[in-house]
Coordinates of C-alpha atoms in Angstrom, one line a residue:
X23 CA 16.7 24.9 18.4
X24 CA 18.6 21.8 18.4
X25 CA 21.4 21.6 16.5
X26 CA 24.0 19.2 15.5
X27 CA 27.6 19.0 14.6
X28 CA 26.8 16.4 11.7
X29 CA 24.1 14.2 10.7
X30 CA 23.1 11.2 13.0
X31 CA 24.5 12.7 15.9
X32 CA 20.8 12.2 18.1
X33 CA 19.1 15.7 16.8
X34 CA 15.7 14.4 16.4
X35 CA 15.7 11.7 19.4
X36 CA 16.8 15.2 21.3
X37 CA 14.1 17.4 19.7
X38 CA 12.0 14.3 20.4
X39 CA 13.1 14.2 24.3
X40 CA 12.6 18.0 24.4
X41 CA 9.3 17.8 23.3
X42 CA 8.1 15.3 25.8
X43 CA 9.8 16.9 28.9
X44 CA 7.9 20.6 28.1
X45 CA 5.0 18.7 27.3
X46 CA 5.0 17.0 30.8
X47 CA 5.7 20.3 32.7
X48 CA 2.5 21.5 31.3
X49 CA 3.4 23.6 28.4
X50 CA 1.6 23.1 24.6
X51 CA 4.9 22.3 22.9
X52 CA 4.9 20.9 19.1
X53 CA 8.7 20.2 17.3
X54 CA 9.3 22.0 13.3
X55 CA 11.9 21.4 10.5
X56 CA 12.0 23.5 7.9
X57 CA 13.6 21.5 6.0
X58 CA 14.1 17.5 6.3
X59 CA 15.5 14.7 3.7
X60 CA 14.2 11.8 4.3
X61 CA 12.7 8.4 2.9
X62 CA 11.0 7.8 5.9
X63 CA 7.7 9.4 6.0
X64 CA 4.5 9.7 7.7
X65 CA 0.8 10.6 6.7
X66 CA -1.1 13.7 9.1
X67 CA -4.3 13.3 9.4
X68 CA -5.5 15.6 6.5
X69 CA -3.9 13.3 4.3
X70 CA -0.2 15.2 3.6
X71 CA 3.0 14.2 3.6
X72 CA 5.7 14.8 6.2
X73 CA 8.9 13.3 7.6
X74 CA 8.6 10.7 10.0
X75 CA 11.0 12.2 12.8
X76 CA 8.6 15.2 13.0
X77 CA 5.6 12.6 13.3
X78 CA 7.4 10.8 16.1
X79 CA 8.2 14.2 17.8
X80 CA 4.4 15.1 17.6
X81 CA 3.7 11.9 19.5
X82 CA 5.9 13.1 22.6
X83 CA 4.2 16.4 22.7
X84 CA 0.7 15.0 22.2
X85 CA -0.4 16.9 19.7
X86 CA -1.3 16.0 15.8
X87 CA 1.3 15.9 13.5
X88 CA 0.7 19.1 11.2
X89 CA 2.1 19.4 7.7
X90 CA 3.4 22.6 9.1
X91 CA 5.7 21.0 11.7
X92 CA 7.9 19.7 8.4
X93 CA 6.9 22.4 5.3
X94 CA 9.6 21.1 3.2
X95 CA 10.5 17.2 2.9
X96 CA 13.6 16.0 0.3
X97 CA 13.2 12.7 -1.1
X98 CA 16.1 11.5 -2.7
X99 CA 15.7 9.6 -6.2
X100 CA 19.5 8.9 -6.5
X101 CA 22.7 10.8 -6.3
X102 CA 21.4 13.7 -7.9
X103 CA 18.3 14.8 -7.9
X104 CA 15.1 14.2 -5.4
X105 CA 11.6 14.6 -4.8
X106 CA 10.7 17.5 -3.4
X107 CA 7.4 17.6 -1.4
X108 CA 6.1 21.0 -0.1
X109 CA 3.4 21.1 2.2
X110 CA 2.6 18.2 2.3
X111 CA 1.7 17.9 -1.8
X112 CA 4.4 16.8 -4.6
X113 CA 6.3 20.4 -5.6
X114 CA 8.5 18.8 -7.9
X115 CA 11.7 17.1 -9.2
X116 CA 14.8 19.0 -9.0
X117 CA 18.7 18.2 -8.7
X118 CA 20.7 18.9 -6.1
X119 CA 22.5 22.4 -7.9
X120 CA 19.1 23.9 -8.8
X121 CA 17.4 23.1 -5.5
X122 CA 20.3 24.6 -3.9
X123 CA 21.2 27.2 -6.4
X124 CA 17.5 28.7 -7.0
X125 CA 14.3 26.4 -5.6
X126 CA 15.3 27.1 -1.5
X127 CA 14.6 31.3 -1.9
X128 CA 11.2 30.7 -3.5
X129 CA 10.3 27.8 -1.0
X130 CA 11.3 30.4 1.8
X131 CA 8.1 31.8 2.2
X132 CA 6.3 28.6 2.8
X133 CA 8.7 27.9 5.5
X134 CA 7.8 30.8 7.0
X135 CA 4.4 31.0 6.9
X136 CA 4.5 27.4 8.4
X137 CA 6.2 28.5 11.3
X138 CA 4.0 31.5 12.4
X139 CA 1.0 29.2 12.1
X140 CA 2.4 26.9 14.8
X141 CA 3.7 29.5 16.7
X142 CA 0.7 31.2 17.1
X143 CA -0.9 28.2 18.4
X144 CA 1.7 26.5 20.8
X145 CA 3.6 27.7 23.3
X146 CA 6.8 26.5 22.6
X147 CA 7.9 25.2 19.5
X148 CA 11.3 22.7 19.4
X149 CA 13.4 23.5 16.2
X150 CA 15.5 20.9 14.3
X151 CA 18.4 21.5 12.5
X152 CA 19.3 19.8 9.4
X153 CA 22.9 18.0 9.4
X154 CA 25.3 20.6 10.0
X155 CA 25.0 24.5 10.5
X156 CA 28.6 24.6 9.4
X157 CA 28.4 22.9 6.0
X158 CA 30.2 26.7 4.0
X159 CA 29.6 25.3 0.7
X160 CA 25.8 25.3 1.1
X161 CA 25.2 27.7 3.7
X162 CA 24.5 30.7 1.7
X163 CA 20.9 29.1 0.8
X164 CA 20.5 26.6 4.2
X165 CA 17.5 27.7 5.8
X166 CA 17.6 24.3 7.7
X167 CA 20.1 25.6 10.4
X168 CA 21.0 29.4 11.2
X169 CA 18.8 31.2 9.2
X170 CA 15.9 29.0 10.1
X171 CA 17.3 30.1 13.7
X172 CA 17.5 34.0 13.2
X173 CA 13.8 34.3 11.6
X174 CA 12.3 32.5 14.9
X175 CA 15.3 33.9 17.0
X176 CA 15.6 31.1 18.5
X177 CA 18.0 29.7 21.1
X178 CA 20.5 26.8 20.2
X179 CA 22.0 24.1 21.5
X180 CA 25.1 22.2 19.7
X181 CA 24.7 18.3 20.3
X182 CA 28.2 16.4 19.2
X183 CA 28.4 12.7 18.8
X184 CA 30.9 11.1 21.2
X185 CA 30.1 7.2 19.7
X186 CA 31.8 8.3 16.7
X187 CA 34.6 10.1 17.8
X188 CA 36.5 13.1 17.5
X189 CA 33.5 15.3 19.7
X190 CA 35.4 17.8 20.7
X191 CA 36.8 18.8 17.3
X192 CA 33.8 18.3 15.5
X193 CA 32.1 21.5 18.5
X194 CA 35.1 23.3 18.0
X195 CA 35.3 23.3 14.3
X196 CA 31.7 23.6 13.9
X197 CA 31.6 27.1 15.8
X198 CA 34.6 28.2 14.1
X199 CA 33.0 28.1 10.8
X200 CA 30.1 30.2 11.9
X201 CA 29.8 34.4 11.8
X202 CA 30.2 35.8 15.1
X203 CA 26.7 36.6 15.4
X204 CA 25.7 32.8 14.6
X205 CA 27.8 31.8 17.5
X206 CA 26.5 34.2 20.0
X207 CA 22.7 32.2 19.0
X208 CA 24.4 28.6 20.4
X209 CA 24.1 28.9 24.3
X210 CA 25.9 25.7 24.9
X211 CA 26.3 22.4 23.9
X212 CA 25.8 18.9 25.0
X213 CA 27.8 15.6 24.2
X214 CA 25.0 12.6 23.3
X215 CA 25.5 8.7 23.2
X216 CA 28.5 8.8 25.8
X217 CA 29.6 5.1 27.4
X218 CA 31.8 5.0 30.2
X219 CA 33.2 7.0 33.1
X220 CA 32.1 10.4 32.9
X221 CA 34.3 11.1 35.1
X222 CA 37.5 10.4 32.9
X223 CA 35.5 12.8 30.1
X224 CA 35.5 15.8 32.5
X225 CA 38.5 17.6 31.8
X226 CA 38.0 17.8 28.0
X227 CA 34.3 19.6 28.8
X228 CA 36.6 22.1 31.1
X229 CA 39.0 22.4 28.1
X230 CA 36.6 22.9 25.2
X231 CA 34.3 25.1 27.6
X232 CA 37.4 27.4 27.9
X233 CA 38.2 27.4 23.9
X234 CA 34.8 28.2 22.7
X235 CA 33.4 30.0 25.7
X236 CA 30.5 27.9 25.5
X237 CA 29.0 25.6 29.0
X238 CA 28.6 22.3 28.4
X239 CA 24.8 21.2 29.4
X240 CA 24.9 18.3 29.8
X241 CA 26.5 14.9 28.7
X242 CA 23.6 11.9 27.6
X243 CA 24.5 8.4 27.7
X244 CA 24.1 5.7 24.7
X245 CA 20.4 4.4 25.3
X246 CA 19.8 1.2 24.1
X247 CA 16.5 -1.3 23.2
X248 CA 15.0 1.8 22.5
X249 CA 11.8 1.2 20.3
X250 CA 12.0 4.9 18.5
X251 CA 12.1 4.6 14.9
X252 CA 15.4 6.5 13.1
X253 CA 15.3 9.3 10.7
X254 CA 17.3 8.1 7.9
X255 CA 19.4 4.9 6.9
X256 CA 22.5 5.9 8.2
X257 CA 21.3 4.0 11.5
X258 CA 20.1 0.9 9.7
X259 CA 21.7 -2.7 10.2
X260 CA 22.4 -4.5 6.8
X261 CA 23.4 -7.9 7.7
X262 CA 26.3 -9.0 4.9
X263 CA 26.0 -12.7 6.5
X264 CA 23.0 -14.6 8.1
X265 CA 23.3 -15.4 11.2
X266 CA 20.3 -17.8 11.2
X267 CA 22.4 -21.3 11.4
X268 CA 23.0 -20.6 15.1
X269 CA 18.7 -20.9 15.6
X270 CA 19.0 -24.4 15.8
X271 CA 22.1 -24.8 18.4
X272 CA 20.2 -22.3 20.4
X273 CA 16.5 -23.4 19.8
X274 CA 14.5 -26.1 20.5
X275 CA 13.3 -26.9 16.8
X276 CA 10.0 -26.5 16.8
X277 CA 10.7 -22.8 19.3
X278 CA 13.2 -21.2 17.1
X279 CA 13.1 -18.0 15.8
X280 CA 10.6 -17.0 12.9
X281 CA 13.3 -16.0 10.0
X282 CA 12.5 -12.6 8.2
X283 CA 14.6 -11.4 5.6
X284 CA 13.5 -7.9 4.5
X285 CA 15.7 -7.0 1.2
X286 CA 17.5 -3.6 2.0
X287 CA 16.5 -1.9 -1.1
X288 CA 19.2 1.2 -2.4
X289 CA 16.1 3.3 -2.3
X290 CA 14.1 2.1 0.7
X291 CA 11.8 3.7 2.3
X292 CA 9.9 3.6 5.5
X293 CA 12.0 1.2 7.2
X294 CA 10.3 1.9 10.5
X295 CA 7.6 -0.4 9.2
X296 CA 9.3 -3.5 10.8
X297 CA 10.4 -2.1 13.8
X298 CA 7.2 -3.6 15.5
X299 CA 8.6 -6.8 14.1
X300 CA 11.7 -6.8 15.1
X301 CA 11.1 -6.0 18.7
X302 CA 8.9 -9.4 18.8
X303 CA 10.8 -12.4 20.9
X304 CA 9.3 -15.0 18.9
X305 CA 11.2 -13.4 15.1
X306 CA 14.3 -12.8 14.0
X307 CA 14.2 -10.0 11.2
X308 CA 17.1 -9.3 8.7
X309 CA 17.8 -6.2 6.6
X310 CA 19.5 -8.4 3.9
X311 CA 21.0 -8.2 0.1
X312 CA 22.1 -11.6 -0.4
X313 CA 20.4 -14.5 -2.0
X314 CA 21.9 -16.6 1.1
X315 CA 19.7 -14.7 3.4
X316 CA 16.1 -15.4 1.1
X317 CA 16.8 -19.2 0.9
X318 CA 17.1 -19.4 4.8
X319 CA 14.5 -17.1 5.4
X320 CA 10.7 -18.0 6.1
X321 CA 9.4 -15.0 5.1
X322 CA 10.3 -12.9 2.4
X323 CA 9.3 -8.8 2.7
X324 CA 10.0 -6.4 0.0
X325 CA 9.5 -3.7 1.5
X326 CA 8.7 0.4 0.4
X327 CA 10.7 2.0 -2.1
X328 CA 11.3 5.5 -3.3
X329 CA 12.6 4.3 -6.9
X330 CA 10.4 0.9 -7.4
X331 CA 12.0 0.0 -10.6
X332 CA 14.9 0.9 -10.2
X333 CA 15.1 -1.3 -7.2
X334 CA 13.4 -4.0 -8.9
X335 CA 16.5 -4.0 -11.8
X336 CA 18.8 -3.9 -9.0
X337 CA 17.6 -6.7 -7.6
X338 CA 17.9 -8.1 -10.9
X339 CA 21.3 -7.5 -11.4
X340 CA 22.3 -9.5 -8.0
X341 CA 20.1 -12.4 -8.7
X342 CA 17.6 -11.5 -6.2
X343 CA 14.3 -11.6 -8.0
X344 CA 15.2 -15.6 -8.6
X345 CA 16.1 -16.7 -5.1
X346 CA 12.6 -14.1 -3.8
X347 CA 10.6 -16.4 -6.8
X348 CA 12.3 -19.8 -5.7
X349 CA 11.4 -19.1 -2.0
X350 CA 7.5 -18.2 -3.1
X351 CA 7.0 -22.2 -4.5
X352 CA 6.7 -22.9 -1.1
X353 CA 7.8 -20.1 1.2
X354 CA 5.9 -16.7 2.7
X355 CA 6.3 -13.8 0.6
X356 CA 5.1 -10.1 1.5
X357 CA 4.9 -7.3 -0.5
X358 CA 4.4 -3.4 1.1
X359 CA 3.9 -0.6 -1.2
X360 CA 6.4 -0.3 -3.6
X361 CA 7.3 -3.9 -2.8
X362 CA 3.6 -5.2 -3.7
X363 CA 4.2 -3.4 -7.2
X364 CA 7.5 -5.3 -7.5
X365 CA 5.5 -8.4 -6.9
X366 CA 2.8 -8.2 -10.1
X367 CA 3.4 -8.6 -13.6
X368 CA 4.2 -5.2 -15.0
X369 CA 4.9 -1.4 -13.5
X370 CA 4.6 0.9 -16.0
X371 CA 5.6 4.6 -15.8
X372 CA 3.9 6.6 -18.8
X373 CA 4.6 9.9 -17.3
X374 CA 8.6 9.2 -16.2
X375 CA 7.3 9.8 -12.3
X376 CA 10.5 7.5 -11.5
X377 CA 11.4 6.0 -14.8
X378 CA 9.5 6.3 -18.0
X379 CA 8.8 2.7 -19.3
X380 CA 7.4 -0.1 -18.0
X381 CA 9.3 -3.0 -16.4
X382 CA 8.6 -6.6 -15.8
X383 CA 7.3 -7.5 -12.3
X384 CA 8.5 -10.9 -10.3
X385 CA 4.9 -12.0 -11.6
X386 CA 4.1 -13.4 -8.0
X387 CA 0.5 -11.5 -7.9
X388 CA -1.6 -11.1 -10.9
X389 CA -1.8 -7.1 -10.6
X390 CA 0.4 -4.2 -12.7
X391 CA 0.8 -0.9 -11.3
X392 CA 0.1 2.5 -13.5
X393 CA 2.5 5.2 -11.9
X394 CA 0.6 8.4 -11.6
X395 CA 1.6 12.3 -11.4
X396 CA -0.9 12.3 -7.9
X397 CA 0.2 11.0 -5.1
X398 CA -2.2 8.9 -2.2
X399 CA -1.3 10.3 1.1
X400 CA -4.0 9.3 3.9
X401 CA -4.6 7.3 7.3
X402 CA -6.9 4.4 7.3
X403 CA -8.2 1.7 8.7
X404 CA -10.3 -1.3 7.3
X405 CA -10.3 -5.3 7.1
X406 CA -9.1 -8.0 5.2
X407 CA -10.9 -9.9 2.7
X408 CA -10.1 -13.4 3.1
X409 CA -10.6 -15.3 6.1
X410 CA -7.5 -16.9 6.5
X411 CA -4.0 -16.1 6.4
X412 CA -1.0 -18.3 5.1
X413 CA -3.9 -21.2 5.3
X414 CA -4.5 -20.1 9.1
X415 CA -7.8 -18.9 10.1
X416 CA -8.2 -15.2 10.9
X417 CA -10.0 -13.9 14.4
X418 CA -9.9 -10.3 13.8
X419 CA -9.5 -8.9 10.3
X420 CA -9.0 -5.3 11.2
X421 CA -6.4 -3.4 9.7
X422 CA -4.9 -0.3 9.9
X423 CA -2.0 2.1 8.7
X424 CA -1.1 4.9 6.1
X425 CA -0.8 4.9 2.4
X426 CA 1.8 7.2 0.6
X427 CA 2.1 6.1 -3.1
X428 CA 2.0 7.6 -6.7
X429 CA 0.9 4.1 -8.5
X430 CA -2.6 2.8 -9.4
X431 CA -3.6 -1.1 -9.1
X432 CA -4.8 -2.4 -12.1
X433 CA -6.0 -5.9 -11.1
X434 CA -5.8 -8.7 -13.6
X435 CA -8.7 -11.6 -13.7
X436 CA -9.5 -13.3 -10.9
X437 CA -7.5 -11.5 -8.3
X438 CA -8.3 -11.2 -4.7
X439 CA -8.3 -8.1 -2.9
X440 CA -6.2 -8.1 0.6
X441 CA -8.4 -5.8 2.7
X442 CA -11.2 -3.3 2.1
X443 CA -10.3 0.3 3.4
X444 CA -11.7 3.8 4.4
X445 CA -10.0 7.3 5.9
X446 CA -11.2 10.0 7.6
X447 CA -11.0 12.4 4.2
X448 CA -14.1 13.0 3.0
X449 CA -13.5 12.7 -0.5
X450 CA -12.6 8.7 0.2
X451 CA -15.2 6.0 -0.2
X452 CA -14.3 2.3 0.6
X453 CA -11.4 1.2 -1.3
X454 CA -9.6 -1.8 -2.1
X455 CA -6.7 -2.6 -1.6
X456 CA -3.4 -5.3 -2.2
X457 CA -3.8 -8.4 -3.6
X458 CA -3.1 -12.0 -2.3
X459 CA -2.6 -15.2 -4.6
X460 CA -5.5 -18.1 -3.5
X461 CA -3.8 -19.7 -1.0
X462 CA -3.1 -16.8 0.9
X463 CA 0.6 -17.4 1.0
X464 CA 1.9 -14.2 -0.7
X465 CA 0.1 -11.0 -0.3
X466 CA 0.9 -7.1 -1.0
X467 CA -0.4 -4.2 0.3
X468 CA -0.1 -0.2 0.3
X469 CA -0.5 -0.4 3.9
X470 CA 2.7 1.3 5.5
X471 CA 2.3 0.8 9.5
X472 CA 0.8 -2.7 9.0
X473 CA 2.5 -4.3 11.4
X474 CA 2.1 -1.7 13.8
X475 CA -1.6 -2.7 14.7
X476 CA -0.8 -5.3 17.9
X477 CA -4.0 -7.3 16.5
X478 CA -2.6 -7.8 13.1
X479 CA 0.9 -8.8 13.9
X480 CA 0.1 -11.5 16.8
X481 CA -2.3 -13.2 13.9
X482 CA 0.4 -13.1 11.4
X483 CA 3.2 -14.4 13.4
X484 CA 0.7 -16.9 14.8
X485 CA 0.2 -18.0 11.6
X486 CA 3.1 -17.8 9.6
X487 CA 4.8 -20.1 12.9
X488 CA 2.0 -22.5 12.2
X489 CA 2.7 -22.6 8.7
X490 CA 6.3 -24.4 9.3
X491 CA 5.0 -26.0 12.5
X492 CA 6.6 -23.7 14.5
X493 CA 4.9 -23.4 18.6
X494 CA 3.0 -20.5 18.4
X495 CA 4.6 -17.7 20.1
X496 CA 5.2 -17.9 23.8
X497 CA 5.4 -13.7 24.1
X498 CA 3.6 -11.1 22.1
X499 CA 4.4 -7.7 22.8
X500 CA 2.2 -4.6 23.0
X501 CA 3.6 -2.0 20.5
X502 CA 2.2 1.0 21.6
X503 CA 3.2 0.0 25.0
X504 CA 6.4 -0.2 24.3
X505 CA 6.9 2.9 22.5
X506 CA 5.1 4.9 24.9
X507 CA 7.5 3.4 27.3
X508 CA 10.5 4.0 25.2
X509 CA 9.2 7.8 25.1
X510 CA 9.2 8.2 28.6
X511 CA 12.9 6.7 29.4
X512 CA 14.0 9.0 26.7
X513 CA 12.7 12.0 28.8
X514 CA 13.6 10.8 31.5
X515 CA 17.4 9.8 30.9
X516 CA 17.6 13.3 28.6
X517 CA 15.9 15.2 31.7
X518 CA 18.7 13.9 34.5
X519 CA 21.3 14.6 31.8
X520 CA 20.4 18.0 30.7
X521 CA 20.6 20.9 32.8
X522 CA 16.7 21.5 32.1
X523 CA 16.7 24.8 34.7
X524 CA 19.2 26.5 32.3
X525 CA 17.1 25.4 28.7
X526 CA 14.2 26.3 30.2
X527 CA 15.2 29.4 31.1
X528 CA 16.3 30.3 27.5
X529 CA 12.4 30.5 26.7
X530 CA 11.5 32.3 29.3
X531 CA 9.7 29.4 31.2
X532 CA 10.2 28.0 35.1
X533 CA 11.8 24.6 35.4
X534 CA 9.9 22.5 37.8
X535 CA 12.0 19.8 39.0
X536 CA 9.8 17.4 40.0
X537 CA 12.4 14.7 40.9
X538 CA 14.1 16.7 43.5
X539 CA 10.8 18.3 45.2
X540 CA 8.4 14.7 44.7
X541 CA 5.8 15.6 43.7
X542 CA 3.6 13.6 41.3
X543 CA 2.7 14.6 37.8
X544 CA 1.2 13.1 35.5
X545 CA 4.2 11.9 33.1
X546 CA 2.5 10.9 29.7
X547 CA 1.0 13.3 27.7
X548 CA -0.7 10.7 25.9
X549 CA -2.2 10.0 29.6
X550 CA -3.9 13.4 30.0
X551 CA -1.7 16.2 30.7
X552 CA -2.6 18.4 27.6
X553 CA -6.2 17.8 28.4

């Protein structure tokens, strides 16, 4: 189990890490939280709900991502209350105090019944702790951390964030606010996102190793340009200031930068759907909340949110709505999910799902959303309607990605569909789906992981380039490329920084070095080892 001195100190890139390197030596590995809060989701393939860090984590074992890898997903609605999700299904709506105070001993048994179900299929299973183990206020009811430890007795290590600062009393304090018994679980700890000279952090380890009577297993350095998506917001750049005026000192005009300004919702969710964007040479992609941002921008994306009116007053109340309305006379504008309900004319929310009431839309596509008790959780692929995008021609219209939404479509007269879309669930026919105005300029869509399809992307930055009379783009990346990539130089770097021999041995299992003794593997899971 991997466990952490606070949240954002590199758990589930570790747990991530972990499961590739087991994976790699041969073993059927798959990663489990109990318990994970999180706006950043991810659909399995049985159409349920689970956190997106567990989805990734699936990836580096190879396996499918199984509801039961995250049983329990928190999805906050504000300061005080969230969305609980259970199995993959809507459980309820709670506040903090009562989820904490009475909902965690009754969800206990689906916690556990998860975890016997994967490990009696895998061989190894990678636990994830949630924040800290050491938070005494809550830990009476946590069954994120130790207890989640003690009923799959597992083995723990204690990851501290050096990039923050203050590692060593952040270890220290952490174990002294365990029981004894809780200690004995953690058989060491490691020190993650370190920059510098080891050499000058070596006689704090030999310190702190003596205090706490724990070895130190290994120190991992800061990796950067790493395409992995994070778990929550904490590691999201907002920009407070463009930083678009230096394109043109920098750029030849017509081979600057495509400007993106995604608005940084208070509630948004699944971030990682720009990732792929961001990563491309040819754009330059903002997390922005200032009008200043929108009116240099050349494409506008609202993106996913967890509390779609709410968001939508808020960006009311700083004059966003205006400057996103302005920029859609003759500008881009793209709506995902919650963000293509933000563009229509009207949510309403009859059942109080978010906010009873309905709510005024920017009125940019002539739909209204209906929010509904049911949520649509599924994978699927499809193609778009029209035949040109942003007044470009389209090639290839295939589309894929996952839906994860309570709100039904009503579409008003005469509006065009964005795609046409089917899953693997047998109770789904051929859909429709999002909505684009008639010249193709603005366009929303329930399709999280859009961007993600390499097709899709290349035509749309293609396009929207061509749209200013921008060059078309002189590099297009491949995304799964690069992530599978990114995957492997995770294991790697956490493999020659990790003493493997000795976590390996806490399960029982033989290390097999296979950088000292040479001989060749087969690295990539996702290139045939678990076959």
């Amino acid at each position: 189990m991997v466990l952490g001195t606070s949240s954002h100190v590199g758990k589930s890139l570790l747990t991530t890490a972990l499961c590739r390197i087991f994976a790699q030596q041969g073993h059927r590995v798959a990663p489990f939280k109990s318990q994970n809060m999180s706006l950043n989701s991810a659909a399995t393939v049985e159409g349920l709900e689970i956190g997106r860090a567990q989805a990734l984590q699936a990836e580096a074992a190879g396996v499918a991502a199984s509801v039961h890898m995250n049983p329990i997903l928190i999805k906050p609605s504000g300061d005080n209350s969230s969305q609980v999700v259970v199995c993959g299904k809507i459980w309820g709506r709670v506040t903090a105090a009562d989820y904490h105070q009475r909902r965690v001993e009754e969800l206990l048994p689906a916690v556990r019944e998860s975890y016997e179900a994967l490990a009696s299929q895998y061989d190894v299973i990678i636990l994830e702790g949630a924040g800290s183990p050491a938070e005494i206020n809550l830990k009476r009811h946590d069954i994120a951390n130790m207890r989640m430890a003690e009923m799959a007795d597992a083995q723990c290590l204690l990851v501290g964030d050096i990039d923050r600062g203050g590692v060593f009393a952040s270890l220290l304090g952490t174990l002294e606010l365990l029981e004894a018994e809780e200690r004995e679980r953690i058989r060491g700890f490691a020190i993650n996102k370190f920059r510098g000279d080891v050499n000058l952090l070596e006689p704090g380890i030999r310190m702190i190793e003596e205090r706490i009577g724990k070895s130190c297993i290994g120190v991992v350095s800061y990796l950067r340009s790493l395409m992995l998506e994070e778990e929550d917001s904490l590691g999201l750049p907002v920009a407070t200031q463009t930083q678009w005026t230096l394109d043109t000192l920098s750029y030849r005009a017509s081979d600057r930068p495509l400007r993106m300004a995604v608005i940084a919702l208070p509630s948004f969710s699944n971030f990682t759907d720009f990732d792929s964007l961001s990563a491309e040479p040819s754009v330059s992609l903002l997390f922005c909340r200032t009008r200043e941002a929108i009116t240099q921008a050349d494409v506008v994306i609202l993106p996913g949110s967890k509390q779609t009116v709410d968001d939508l007053l808020w960006m009311r109340e700083h004059g966003l709505d205006i400057a996103i309305q302005q920029h859609a006379h003759t500008g881009l504008v793209v709506g995902i999910c919650g963000g293509m309900q933000m563009l229509g004319e009207e949510i309403t929310d009859p059942l109080g799902m978010e906010r009873e009431g309905s709510v005024s839309g920017l009125g940019l596509l002539p739909i209204r959303t209906i929010m509904q008790a049911d949520k649509v959780t599924r994978n699927v692929t499809g193609n778009m309607v029209a035949q040109t995008l942003f007044g470009q021609p389209v090639e290839d219209s295939r589309v894929s990605g996952y839906e994860i939404h309570i709100g039904q479509t009503v579409y008003q007269q005469g509006a065009a569909h964005f795609a046409v879309l089917s899953s693997n669930l047998r109770s789904s026919g051929e859909q429709n789906d999002g909505c684009m105005n008639s010249d193709t300029r603005i366009f929303g869509t329930y399709l999280h992981g859009l961007f993600d399809n390499d097709s899709f992307r290349h035509q749309f930055l293609r396009a929207a380039r061509a749209f200013y009379q921008l060059a078309a783009p002189g590099e297009l990346h491949l995304w799964k490329r690069l992530r599978e990539e990114s995957l492997n130089r995770l294991a790697r770097e956490v493999e020659k920084a990790l003493d493997m021999k000795t976590i390996f041995g806490w399960v029982g299992l033989a290390y097999k070095d296979i950088n000292s003794t040479g001989e060749t593997v087969v690295r990539s899971p996702a290139e045939g080892v678990l076959q």
